[in-house]
Amino acid sequence: MKSKKTIPNYRDYLNLDSLLKSQKLISEKRGKKAHDEMLFIISHQVYELWFKQVLYEIDSIFEIFEIELIDESQIGIAVSRLHRINEIIQLLIDQIKILETMTPMDFLEFRDLLTPASGFQSGQFRLIENKIGLLSNDRHNYGGKDYKDKIHEDEVDNIKDSENSESLFTLVENWLERTPFLLSEDYNFWEQYKSAVSKMILNDKKIIEKNKSLNDSEKESYFNQYNATEKMFNSLFNESVFSKMIDKGQFRLSYKATHAALLILLYRDQAILHNPYRLLSKLIDLDELLTTWRYKHHLLATRMIGKKIGTGGSVGATYLKKALTKHRVFEDLSSLTTFLIPRSDLPNLPKSLLRNMSFHYDTAED
Ligand code: HEM
């Protein structure tokens, strides 16, 4: 049995001694304490603590997806870890409100003392971005400089590793590519889906044609719009057109993975696809939440410093605005909704496949 002495008390267990001594106001050191600097430091420190937890969860999801044959229950675990990450990021968004209680003039009391330190140098933030799947080439670099130039030397190797390793994006893409059910003896998902889409488009065109409230030029404009929709679907049906879109950077998810993701989105009501569907939804949420954080942070920076340059040397709020639209990872998944069709038009799945997709209990007589 452990002796009582080895059980740490609250303060020791949480290492509060060093944690609570880690707020050193630079303004105080320089002889003129700026009251709001404490809030500024604590805000950043709690962000970094939550970043640590996010990385911890991402690494655990990596372990699940690195295995070739993933057990269904493991997908459920990955979904709950992603849910936790998303809740943390939601908290990080809400937390901006607290920092906004500092006025721009209060910030000016110590801002100049911070140069050249900036959140831009957060190694953990860069690790999160890379591990989720942001590619170096897709980054909005300011002044043509590599973001790693600003990272502390102790962190650079780790960040380089994350650039060259699998990411949540590539692991999920590989997993999608391995999805069964796309092709079997009596079922070809893609062919079935294609004919359902042609029927849907034909039907929609008939509705426009028969609509008496539209005049000829209005009908023509509707048809033109419809041709654009058809074109979009054609790019999805034609692998070489699709590859060109990937080459041009208009799409990132592979052809095969895109098919699987669509199958999951369309047949989400089938028991076996529930968790895969929840997983894709959580990834879409993650992308949206990070974009929302970037947007709120951009607004915060605009409110605090207007059009001044950042302490890290970027053009400030303008850089942040560009990064927020460019640094998205799972946009392909959200844009797949373009290709959804009404439930009533979904091709019926063959009985054998339905049985494989459902949770069933075999009795001895079966
Ligand atoms: C008064 C509050 C803040 C202001 C005015 C501000 C301003 C800025 C600016 C102007 C940049 C662009 C880089 C530069 O030139 O410095 C930046 C980047 C960044 N800041 Fe803040 N920031 C604030 C609070 C925070 C907080 C609380 C965090 C939490 C960790 C944070 C994290 C970051 C990150 C991660 C980046 C890099 C973003 C990217 O490259 O997409 N900032 N910030």
Coordinates of N, CA, C and O and ligand atoms in Angstrom, one line a residue, residues 40 43-45 47-48 51 95-96 99 102 107 110-111 116-122 125-126 129 139-140 142 147 293-294 297 300-302 304-305 308-317 319-320 323-324 327, ligand 1:
F40 N -3.7 39.8 -20.4 CA -3.1 39.4 -21.7 C -2.2 38.1 -21.6 O -2.3 37.2 -22.4
S43 N -4.5 35.0 -20.6 CA -5.2 34.6 -21.8 C -4.4 33.7 -22.7 O -4.8 32.6 -23.1
H44 N -3.2 34.2 -23.0 CA -2.3 33.4 -23.9 C -1.9 32.1 -23.3 O -1.8 31.1 -24.0
Q45 N -1.6 32.1 -22.0 CA -1.2 30.9 -21.4 C -2.3 29.8 -21.4 O -2.0 28.7 -21.6
Y47 N -4.7 29.6 -23.5 CA -4.7 29.1 -24.9 C -3.7 28.0 -25.1 O -4.0 26.9 -25.7
E48 N -2.5 28.2 -24.7 CA -1.4 27.3 -24.9 C -1.7 26.0 -24.2 O -1.4 24.9 -24.7
F51 N -4.2 24.3 -26.3 CA -3.6 23.7 -27.5 C -2.9 22.4 -27.2 O -3.0 21.5 -28.0
Q95 N -13.7 32.6 -25.4 CA -12.7 33.3 -24.5 C -12.2 34.7 -25.1 O -11.7 35.5 -24.3
I96 N -12.3 34.8 -26.4 CA -11.9 36.1 -27.0 C -12.6 37.3 -26.3 O -12.1 38.4 -26.1
L99 N -10.8 38.9 -23.4 CA -9.7 39.7 -23.9 C -10.2 41.1 -24.4 O -9.6 42.1 -24.3
M102 N -10.4 44.4 -22.5 CA -9.3 45.3 -22.5 C -9.5 46.3 -23.6 O -9.8 45.9 -24.8
F107 N -4.3 48.4 -24.0 CA -3.3 47.6 -24.7 C -2.0 48.4 -25.1 O -0.9 47.9 -25.0
F110 N 1.2 48.7 -23.0 CA 2.4 47.7 -23.0 C 2.7 47.1 -24.3 O 3.6 46.3 -24.5
R111 N 1.9 47.3 -25.4 CA 2.0 46.6 -26.6 C 3.4 46.7 -27.2 O 4.0 45.7 -27.6
P116 N 9.4 41.7 -30.7 CA 8.7 41.1 -31.8 C 7.9 39.8 -31.5 O 7.6 39.0 -32.3
A117 N 7.6 39.7 -30.2 CA 6.8 38.5 -29.8 C 5.4 38.6 -30.4 O 4.8 39.7 -30.4
S118 N 4.8 37.4 -30.8 CA 3.5 37.4 -31.4 C 2.9 36.0 -31.4 O 3.7 35.0 -31.4
G119 N 1.6 35.9 -31.3 CA 1.0 34.6 -31.4 C 1.4 33.8 -32.7 O 1.3 32.6 -32.8
F120 N 1.9 34.6 -33.6 CA 2.3 34.0 -34.9 C 3.5 33.0 -34.6 O 3.7 32.1 -35.4
Q121 N 4.1 33.2 -33.5 CA 5.3 32.3 -33.2 C 4.8 31.1 -32.3 O 5.7 30.3 -31.9
S122 N 3.5 30.9 -32.2 CA 3.1 29.8 -31.4 C 3.3 28.4 -32.1 O 2.7 28.1 -33.0
F125 N 0.3 26.0 -32.0 CA -0.7 26.4 -33.0 C -0.3 25.8 -34.4 O -1.1 25.3 -35.1
R126 N 1.0 26.0 -34.7 CA 1.5 25.5 -36.0 C 1.4 24.0 -36.1 O 1.0 23.4 -37.1
E129 N -2.2 23.0 -36.8 CA -2.5 23.2 -38.2 C -1.9 22.1 -39.1 O -2.6 21.5 -39.9
R139 N -0.3 27.7 -47.4 CA -0.3 28.8 -46.4 C -0.2 30.1 -47.1 O 0.4 30.3 -48.1
H140 N -0.8 31.1 -46.4 CA -0.6 32.5 -46.9 C 0.6 33.0 -46.2 O 0.6 33.4 -45.0
Y142 N 3.5 35.7 -45.3 CA 3.6 37.1 -45.5 C 5.1 37.5 -45.8 O 6.0 36.8 -45.3
Y147 N 6.9 30.5 -42.5 CA 6.4 30.7 -41.1 C 7.3 30.2 -40.0 O 7.4 30.6 -38.9
W293 N -12.7 30.8 -35.2 CA -11.7 31.3 -34.3 C -10.8 32.4 -35.0 O -10.5 33.5 -34.5
R294 N -10.4 32.0 -36.2 CA -9.5 32.9 -37.0 C -10.2 34.2 -37.3 O -9.6 35.3 -37.2
H297 N -10.5 36.2 -34.1 CA -9.2 36.7 -33.7 C -8.8 37.9 -34.6 O -8.2 38.9 -34.2
L300 N -10.7 40.8 -33.4 CA -10.0 41.3 -32.1 C -8.8 42.1 -32.5 O -8.6 43.2 -32.0
A301 N -8.0 41.6 -33.4 CA -6.8 42.4 -33.8 C -7.2 43.7 -34.4 O -6.6 44.7 -34.2
T302 N -8.2 43.7 -35.3 CA -8.7 45.0 -35.9 C -9.1 46.0 -34.9 O -8.7 47.1 -34.9
M304 N -8.2 46.1 -31.7 CA -7.1 46.5 -30.9 C -6.1 47.3 -31.5 O -5.5 48.3 -30.9
I305 N -5.8 47.0 -32.8 CA -4.6 47.7 -33.4 C -5.0 48.4 -34.7 O -4.1 49.0 -35.4
K308 N -2.6 49.0 -37.9 CA -1.1 48.9 -37.6 C -0.6 47.6 -37.9 O -1.3 46.6 -38.0
I309 N 0.8 47.5 -38.1 CA 1.4 46.2 -38.4 C 1.4 45.4 -37.0 O 1.3 46.0 -36.0
G310 N 1.5 44.1 -37.2 CA 1.5 43.2 -36.0 C 2.8 43.3 -35.3 O 3.8 43.6 -35.9
T311 N 2.8 42.9 -34.0 CA 4.1 42.8 -33.3 C 5.0 41.8 -33.9 O 6.3 41.9 -33.7
G312 N 4.4 40.8 -34.6 CA 5.3 39.8 -35.2 C 5.8 40.2 -36.5 O 6.5 39.5 -37.2
G313 N 5.4 41.4 -37.0 CA 5.9 42.0 -38.2 C 5.1 41.8 -39.5 O 5.5 42.2 -40.6
S314 N 3.9 41.2 -39.3 CA 3.0 41.0 -40.5 C 2.3 42.3 -40.7 O 2.3 43.2 -39.9
V315 N 1.5 42.3 -41.8 CA 0.7 43.5 -42.1 C -0.5 43.6 -41.1 O -1.4 44.4 -41.2
G316 N -0.5 42.7 -40.2 CA -1.5 42.7 -39.1 C -2.9 42.1 -39.5 O -2.9 41.0 -40.1
A317 N -4.0 42.9 -39.3 CA -5.3 42.3 -39.6 C -5.5 41.8 -41.0 O -6.2 40.8 -41.2
Y319 N -3.3 40.4 -42.9 CA -2.7 39.0 -43.0 C -3.7 38.0 -42.4 O -4.0 37.0 -43.0
L320 N -4.3 38.3 -41.3 CA -5.1 37.4 -40.6 C -6.4 37.1 -41.4 O -6.8 36.0 -41.5
A323 N -5.4 34.7 -44.2 CA -5.1 33.3 -43.7 C -6.4 32.6 -43.4 O -6.5 31.4 -43.6
L324 N -7.4 33.3 -42.9 CA -8.6 32.7 -42.5 C -9.4 32.0 -43.6 O -10.0 31.0 -43.5
H327 N -6.6 29.0 -45.0 CA -6.1 27.9 -44.2 C -7.2 26.9 -43.8 O -7.3 26.5 -42.7
Ligands
HEM1 C1 -4.8 41.9 -28.1 C2 -4.9 40.8 -28.5 C3 -4.3 40.3 -29.8 C4 -3.9 41.0 -30.9 C5 -4.0 42.5 -31.1 C6 -3.4 40.0 -31.8 C7 -2.8 40.4 -33.0 C8 -2.3 39.5 -33.9 C9 -1.7 39.8 -35.2 C10 -1.6 41.2 -35.8 C11 -1.2 38.7 -35.8 C12 -0.5 38.6 -37.1 C13 1.0 38.3 -36.9 C14 1.8 39.5 -36.4 O1 2.2 40.3 -37.2 O2 1.9 39.6 -35.2 C15 -1.5 37.6 -34.9 C16 -1.2 36.3 -35.1 C17 -1.6 35.3 -34.3 N1 -2.1 35.4 -33.0 FE1 -2.8 37.0 -32.2 N2 -3.5 38.8 -31.3 C18 -4.1 38.9 -30.1 C19 -4.4 37.8 -29.2 C20 -4.1 36.5 -29.4 C21 -4.4 35.4 -28.5 C22 -5.1 35.5 -27.2 C23 -3.9 34.3 -29.1 C24 -4.0 32.9 -28.5 C25 -3.0 32.1 -28.6 C26 -3.4 34.7 -30.4 C27 -2.8 33.8 -31.3 C28 -2.3 34.1 -32.5 C29 -1.9 33.2 -33.5 C30 -2.0 31.6 -33.4 C31 -1.5 33.9 -34.6 C32 -1.1 33.3 -35.9 C33 -2.3 33.2 -36.8 C34 -2.1 32.7 -38.3 O3 -0.9 32.8 -38.7 O4 -3.0 32.3 -38.9 N3 -3.5 36.0 -30.6 N4 -2.2 38.1 -33.8

